[in-house]
Coordinates of C-alpha atoms and ligand atoms in Angstrom, one line a residue:
X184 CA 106.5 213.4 -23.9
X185 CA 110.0 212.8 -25.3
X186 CA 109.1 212.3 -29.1
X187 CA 106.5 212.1 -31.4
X188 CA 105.4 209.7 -34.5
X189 CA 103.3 211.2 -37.0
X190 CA 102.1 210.1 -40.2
X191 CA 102.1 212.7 -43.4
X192 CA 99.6 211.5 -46.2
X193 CA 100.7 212.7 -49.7
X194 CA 97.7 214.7 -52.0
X195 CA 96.7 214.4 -55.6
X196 CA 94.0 216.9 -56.9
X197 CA 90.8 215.9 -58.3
X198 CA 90.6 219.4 -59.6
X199 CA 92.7 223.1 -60.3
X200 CA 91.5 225.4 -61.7
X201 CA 94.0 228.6 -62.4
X202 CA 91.4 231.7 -61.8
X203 CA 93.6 234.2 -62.3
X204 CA 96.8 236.4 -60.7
X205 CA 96.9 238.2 -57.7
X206 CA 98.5 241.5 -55.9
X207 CA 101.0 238.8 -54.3
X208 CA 102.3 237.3 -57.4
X209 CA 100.9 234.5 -56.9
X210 CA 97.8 232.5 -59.2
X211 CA 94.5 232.7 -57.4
X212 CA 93.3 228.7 -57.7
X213 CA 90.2 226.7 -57.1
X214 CA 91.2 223.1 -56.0
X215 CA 89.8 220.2 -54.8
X216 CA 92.6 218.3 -52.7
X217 CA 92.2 214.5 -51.6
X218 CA 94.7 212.7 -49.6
X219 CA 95.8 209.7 -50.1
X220 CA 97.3 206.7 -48.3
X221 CA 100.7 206.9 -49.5
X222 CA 103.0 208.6 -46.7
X223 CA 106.0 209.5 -44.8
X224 CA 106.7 208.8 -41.1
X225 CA 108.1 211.7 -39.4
X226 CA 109.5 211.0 -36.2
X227 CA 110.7 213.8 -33.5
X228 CA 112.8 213.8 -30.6
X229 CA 114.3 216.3 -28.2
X230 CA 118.1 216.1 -28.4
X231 CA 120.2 218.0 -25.7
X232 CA 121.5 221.0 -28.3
X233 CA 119.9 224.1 -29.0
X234 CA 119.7 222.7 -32.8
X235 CA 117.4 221.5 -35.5
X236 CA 118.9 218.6 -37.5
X237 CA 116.6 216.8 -39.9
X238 CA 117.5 213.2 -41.4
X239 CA 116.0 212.0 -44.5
X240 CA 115.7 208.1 -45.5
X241 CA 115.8 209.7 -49.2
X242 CA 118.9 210.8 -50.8
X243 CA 117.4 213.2 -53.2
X244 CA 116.1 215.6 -50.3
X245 CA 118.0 218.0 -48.4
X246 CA 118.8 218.2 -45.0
X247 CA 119.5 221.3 -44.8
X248 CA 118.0 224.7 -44.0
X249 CA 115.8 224.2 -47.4
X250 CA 114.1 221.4 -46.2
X251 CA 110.6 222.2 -45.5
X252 CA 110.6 220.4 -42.1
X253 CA 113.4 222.2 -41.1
X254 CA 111.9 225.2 -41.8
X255 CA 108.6 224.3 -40.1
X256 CA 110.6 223.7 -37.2
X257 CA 112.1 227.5 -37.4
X258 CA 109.1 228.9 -37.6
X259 CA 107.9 227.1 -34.4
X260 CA 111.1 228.0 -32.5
X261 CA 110.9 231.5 -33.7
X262 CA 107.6 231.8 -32.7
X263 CA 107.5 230.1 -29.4
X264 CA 111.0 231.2 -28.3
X265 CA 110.7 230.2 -24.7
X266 CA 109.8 226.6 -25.7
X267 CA 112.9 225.9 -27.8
X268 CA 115.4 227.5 -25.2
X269 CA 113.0 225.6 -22.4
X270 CA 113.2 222.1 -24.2
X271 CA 115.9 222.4 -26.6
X272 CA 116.7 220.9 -29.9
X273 CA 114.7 218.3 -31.8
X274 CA 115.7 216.2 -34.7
X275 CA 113.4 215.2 -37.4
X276 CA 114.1 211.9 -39.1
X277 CA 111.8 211.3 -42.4
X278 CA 111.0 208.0 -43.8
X279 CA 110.4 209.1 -47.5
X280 CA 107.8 207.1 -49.1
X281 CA 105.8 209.8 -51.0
X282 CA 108.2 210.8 -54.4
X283 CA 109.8 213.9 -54.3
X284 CA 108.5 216.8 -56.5
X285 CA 106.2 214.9 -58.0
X286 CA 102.7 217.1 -57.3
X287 CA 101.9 215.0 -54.3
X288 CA 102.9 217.6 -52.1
X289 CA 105.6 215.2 -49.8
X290 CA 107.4 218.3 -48.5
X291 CA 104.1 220.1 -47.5
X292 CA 103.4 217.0 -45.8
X293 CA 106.5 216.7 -44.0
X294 CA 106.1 220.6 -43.1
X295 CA 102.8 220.3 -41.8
X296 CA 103.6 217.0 -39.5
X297 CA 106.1 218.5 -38.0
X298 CA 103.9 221.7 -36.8
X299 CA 101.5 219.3 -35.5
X300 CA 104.5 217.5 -33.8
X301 CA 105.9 220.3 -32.0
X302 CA 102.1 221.6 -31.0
X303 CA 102.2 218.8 -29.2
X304 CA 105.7 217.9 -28.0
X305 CA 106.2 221.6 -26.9
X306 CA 102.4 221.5 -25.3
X307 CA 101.4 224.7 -26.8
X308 CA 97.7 224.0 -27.3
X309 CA 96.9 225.3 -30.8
X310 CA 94.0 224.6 -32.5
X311 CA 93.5 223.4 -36.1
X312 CA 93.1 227.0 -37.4
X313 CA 95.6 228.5 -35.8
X314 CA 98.3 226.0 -36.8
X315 CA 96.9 226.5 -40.5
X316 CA 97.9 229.7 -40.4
X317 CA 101.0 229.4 -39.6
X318 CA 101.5 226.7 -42.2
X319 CA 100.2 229.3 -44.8
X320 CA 103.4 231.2 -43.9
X321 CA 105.7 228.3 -45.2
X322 CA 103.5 227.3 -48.4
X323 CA 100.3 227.0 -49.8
X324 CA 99.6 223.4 -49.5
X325 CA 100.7 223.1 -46.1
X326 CA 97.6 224.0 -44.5
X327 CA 95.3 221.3 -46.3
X328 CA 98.1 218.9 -45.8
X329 CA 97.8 219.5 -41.9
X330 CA 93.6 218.6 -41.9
X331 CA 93.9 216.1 -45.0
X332 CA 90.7 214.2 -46.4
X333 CA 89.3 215.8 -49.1
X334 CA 88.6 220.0 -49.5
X335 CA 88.6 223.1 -51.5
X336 CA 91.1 224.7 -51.5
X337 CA 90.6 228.3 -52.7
X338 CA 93.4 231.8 -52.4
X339 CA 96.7 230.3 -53.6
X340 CA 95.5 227.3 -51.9
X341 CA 96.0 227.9 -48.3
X342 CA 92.4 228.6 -47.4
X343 CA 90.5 225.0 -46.8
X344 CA 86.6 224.0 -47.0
X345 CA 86.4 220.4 -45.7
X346 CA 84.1 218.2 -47.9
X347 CA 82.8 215.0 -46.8
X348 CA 85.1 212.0 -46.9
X349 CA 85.3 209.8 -50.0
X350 CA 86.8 207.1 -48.5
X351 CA 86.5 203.7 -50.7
X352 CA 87.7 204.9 -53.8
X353 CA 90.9 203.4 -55.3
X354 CA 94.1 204.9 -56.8
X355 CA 96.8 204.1 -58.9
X356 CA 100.0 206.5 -59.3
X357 CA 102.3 206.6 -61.8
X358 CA 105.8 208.4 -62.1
X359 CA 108.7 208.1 -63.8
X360 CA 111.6 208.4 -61.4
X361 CA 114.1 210.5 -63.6
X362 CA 111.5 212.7 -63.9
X363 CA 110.7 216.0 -62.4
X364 CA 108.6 219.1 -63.1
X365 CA 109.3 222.7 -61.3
X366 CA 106.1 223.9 -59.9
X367 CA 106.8 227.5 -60.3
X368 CA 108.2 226.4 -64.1
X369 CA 104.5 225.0 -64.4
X370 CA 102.6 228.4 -62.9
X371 CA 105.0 230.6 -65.4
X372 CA 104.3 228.9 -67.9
X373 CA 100.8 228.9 -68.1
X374 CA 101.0 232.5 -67.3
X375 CA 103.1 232.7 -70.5
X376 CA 100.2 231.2 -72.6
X377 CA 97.0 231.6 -70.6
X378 CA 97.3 235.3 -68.9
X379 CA 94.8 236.4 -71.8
X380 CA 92.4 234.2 -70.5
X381 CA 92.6 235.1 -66.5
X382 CA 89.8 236.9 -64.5
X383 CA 91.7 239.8 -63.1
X384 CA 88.6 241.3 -60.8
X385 CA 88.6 240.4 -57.3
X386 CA 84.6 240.6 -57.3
X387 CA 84.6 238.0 -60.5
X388 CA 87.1 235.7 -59.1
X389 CA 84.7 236.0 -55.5
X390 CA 81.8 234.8 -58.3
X391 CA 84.4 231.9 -60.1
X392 CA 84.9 230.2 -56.6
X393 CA 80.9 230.4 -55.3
X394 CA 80.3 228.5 -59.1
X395 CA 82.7 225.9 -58.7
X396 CA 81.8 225.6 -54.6
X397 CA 78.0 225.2 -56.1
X398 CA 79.4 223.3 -59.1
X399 CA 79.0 219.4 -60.4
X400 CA 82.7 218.2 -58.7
X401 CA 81.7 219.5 -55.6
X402 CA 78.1 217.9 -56.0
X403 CA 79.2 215.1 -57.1
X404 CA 81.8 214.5 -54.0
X405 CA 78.2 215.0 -51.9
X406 CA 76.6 213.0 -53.7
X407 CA 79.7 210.0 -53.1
X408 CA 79.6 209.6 -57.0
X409 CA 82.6 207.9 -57.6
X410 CA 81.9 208.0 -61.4
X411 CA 81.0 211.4 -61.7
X412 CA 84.2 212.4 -59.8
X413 CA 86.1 210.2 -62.2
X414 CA 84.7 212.4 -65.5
X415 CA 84.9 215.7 -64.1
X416 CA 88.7 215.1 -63.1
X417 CA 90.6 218.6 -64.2
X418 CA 94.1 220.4 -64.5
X419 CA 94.9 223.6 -65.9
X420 CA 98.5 222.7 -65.1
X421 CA 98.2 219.6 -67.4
X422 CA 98.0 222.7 -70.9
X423 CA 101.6 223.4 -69.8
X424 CA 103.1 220.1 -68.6
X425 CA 101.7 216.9 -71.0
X426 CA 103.2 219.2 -74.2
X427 CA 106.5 219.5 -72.8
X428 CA 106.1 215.9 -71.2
X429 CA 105.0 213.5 -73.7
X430 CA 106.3 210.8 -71.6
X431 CA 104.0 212.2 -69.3
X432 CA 101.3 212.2 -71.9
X433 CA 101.8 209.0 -73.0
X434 CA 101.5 207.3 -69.3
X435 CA 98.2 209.1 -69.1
X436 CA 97.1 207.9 -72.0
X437 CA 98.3 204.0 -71.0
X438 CA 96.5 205.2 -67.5
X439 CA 92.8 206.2 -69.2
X440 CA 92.8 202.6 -70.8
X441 CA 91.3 199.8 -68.8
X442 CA 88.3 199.7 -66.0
X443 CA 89.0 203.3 -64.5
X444 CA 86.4 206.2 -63.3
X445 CA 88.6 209.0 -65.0
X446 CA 92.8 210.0 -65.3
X447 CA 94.5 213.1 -64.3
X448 CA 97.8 214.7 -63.6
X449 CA 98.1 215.9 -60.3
X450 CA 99.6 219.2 -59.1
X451 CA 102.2 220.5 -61.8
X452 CA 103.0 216.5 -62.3
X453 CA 104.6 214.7 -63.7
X454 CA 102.7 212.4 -61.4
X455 CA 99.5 211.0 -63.3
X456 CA 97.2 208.9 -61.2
X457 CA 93.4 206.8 -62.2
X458 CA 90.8 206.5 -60.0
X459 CA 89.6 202.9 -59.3
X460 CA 86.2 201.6 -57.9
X461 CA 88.0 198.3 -56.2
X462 CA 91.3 197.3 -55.3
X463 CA 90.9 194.4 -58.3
X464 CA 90.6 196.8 -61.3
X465 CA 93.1 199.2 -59.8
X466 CA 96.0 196.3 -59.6
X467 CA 94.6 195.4 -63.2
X468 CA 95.5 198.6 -64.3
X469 CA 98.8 198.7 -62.8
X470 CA 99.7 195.7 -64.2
X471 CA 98.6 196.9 -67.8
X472 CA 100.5 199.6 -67.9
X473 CA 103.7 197.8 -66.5
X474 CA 103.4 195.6 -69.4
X475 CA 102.5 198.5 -71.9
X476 CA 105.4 200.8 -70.6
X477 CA 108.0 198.0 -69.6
X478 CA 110.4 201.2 -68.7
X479 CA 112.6 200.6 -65.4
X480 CA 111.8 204.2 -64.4
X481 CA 108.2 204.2 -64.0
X482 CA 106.9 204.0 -60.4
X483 CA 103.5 202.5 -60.0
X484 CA 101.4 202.2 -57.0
X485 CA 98.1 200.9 -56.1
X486 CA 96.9 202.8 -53.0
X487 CA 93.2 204.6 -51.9
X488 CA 92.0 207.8 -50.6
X489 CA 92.4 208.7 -46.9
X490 CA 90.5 210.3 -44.5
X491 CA 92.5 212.4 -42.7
X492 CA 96.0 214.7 -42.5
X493 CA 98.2 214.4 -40.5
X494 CA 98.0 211.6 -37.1
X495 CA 100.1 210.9 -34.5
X496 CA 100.9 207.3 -34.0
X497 CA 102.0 205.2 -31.0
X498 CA 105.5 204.2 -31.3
Ligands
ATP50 P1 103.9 220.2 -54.5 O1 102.8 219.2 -55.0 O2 103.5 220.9 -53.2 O3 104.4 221.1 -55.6 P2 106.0 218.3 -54.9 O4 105.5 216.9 -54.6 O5 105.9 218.7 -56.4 O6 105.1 219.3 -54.1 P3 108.1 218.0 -53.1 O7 108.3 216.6 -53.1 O8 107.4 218.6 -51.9 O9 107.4 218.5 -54.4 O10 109.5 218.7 -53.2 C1 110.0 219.7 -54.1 C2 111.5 220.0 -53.8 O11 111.6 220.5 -52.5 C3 112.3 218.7 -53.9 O12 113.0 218.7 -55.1 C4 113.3 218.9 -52.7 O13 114.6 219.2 -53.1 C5 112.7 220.0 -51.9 N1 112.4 219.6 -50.5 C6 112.6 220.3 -49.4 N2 112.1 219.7 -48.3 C7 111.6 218.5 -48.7 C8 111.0 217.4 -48.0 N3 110.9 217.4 -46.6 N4 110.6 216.4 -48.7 C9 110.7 216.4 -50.1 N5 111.3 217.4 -50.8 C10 111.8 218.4 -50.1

């Protein structure tokens, strides 16, 4: 095999939950991720130098060392030495679709494709698990990103309880695109107002995650309630972002008015998407708010959940 096509779903999150800090800095969360079918096309290829070069479709991201794919790649090479020297260089060539930072988690995305990419291009034979870990070495929302669908995600995100698909349910997303919002802004931030409030204890944050394992979102994703789902939507993140954001606010507010199951902002934002129960009421919507925020800069699309992370296709 000379190259590889892979497809890299974008995220939102029906639900986070900030539990509290941890020994590593980082917030201990309780998340439940769903992928949707918005994505990127990675594409790799072996190229005669000992190099990794990465191409981007998108202006706005790097190609440098900093690009997350880029640095997937590193980590393969470094760990799987004799591969790179064996087969040499490859070159990564994105074709953006998912907006960058934007809480849908496009970089992770590209990151984990290209680990599932190399597994296979290099013939190395790791399993699901094992490439998770090594995507929890790059960032925390790399390893859901790799198995995709819908999960909890618990730690600072990178440990991943499938759920059972809830495929049929439809999705509109809305950004503005001179817009962004700095997830580790949003994360200090709520530390800044909310630390008061955080469970500290590693045996009551053990207790926070079996209640919302055993709670109504997670039920209700069981149960295939599309409706329930849609009123037990929740973001801590949202107490920091939508009072800094009001545009944000007010595209959430345009987004909770018409035939929808329930609005959120997902990740740290300033993405806002609605779930739909058909394809009809989710173009109404989209259409609403395009004429209720005629702004040039606001994205909208109409897309649904997926069922899986990342895929290979034929090229
Ligand atoms: P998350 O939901 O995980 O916080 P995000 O959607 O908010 O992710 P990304 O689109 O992943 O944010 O990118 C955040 C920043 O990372 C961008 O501003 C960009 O400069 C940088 N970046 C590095 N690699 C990539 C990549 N492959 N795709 C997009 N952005 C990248």
């Amino acid at each position: 095999m000379e190259r590889c096509s892979l497809i890299a779903p974008a995220k939102i999150n029906l639900y986070l939950e900030i539990i509290g800090d941890r020994p590593d800095g980082f917030h201990e969360l309780a998340m439940v991720m769903q992928s949707v079918d918005l994505v990127d096309r990675i594409d790799i290829h072996f190229i005669s130098t000992d190099t990794i070069r990465v191409r981007c479709s998108h202006p706005g991201v790097p190609s440098d060392r900093t690009n997350l794919a880029y640095r997937a790649a590193r980590l393969m090479a470094e760990r799987f030495p004799d591969s790179f020297a064996n087969l040499g260089g490859v070159e990564i060539h994105i074709d953006k679709q998912i907006p960058i930072a934007a809480g849908l988690a496009g970089g992770s995305a590209n990151a984990a494709a290209v680990l599932v990419g190399l597994n296979l291009l290099w013939k190395l034979g790791l399993t699901q698990p094992e490439l998770q870990e090594l995507a929890a070495e790059l960032g925390s929302d790399i390893p859901f990103c790799i198995s995709g669908g819908t999960a909890l995600a618990t730690g600072r995100g990178e440990k991943i309880s499938p759920l059972p698909n809830m495929e049929g349910l439809h999705v509109v997303l809305g950004k503005f695109r001179n817009l962004a919002v700095s997830t580790p802004w949003a994360y200090k931030t709520f530390r800044e107002q909310f630390s008061h409030q955080y469970i500290s204890d590693k045996a009551e944050q053990a207790e926070r995650h079996r209640e919302v394992h055993a709670g109504p979102m997670v039920s209700a994703i069981y149960k295939h309630d599309g409706q329930k789902i849609g009123k037990l939507l929740y973001n801590d993140l949202e107490k920091v972002v939508l009072p800094e954001f009001p545009e944000v606010a007010k595209l959430r507010e345009a987004m909770a008015d018409g035939e929808v199951l329930g609005t959120m902002m997902s990740g740290s934002g300033p993405t806002v998407f609605a779930l739909a129960e058909s394809e009809e009421n989710a173009c109404q919507l989209r259409d609403a708010v395009r004429a209720k925020i005629p702004d040039e800069e606001l994205d909208l699309w109409v897309t649904k959940f997926f069922p899986t992370g990342i895929s290979t296709v034929d090229n």
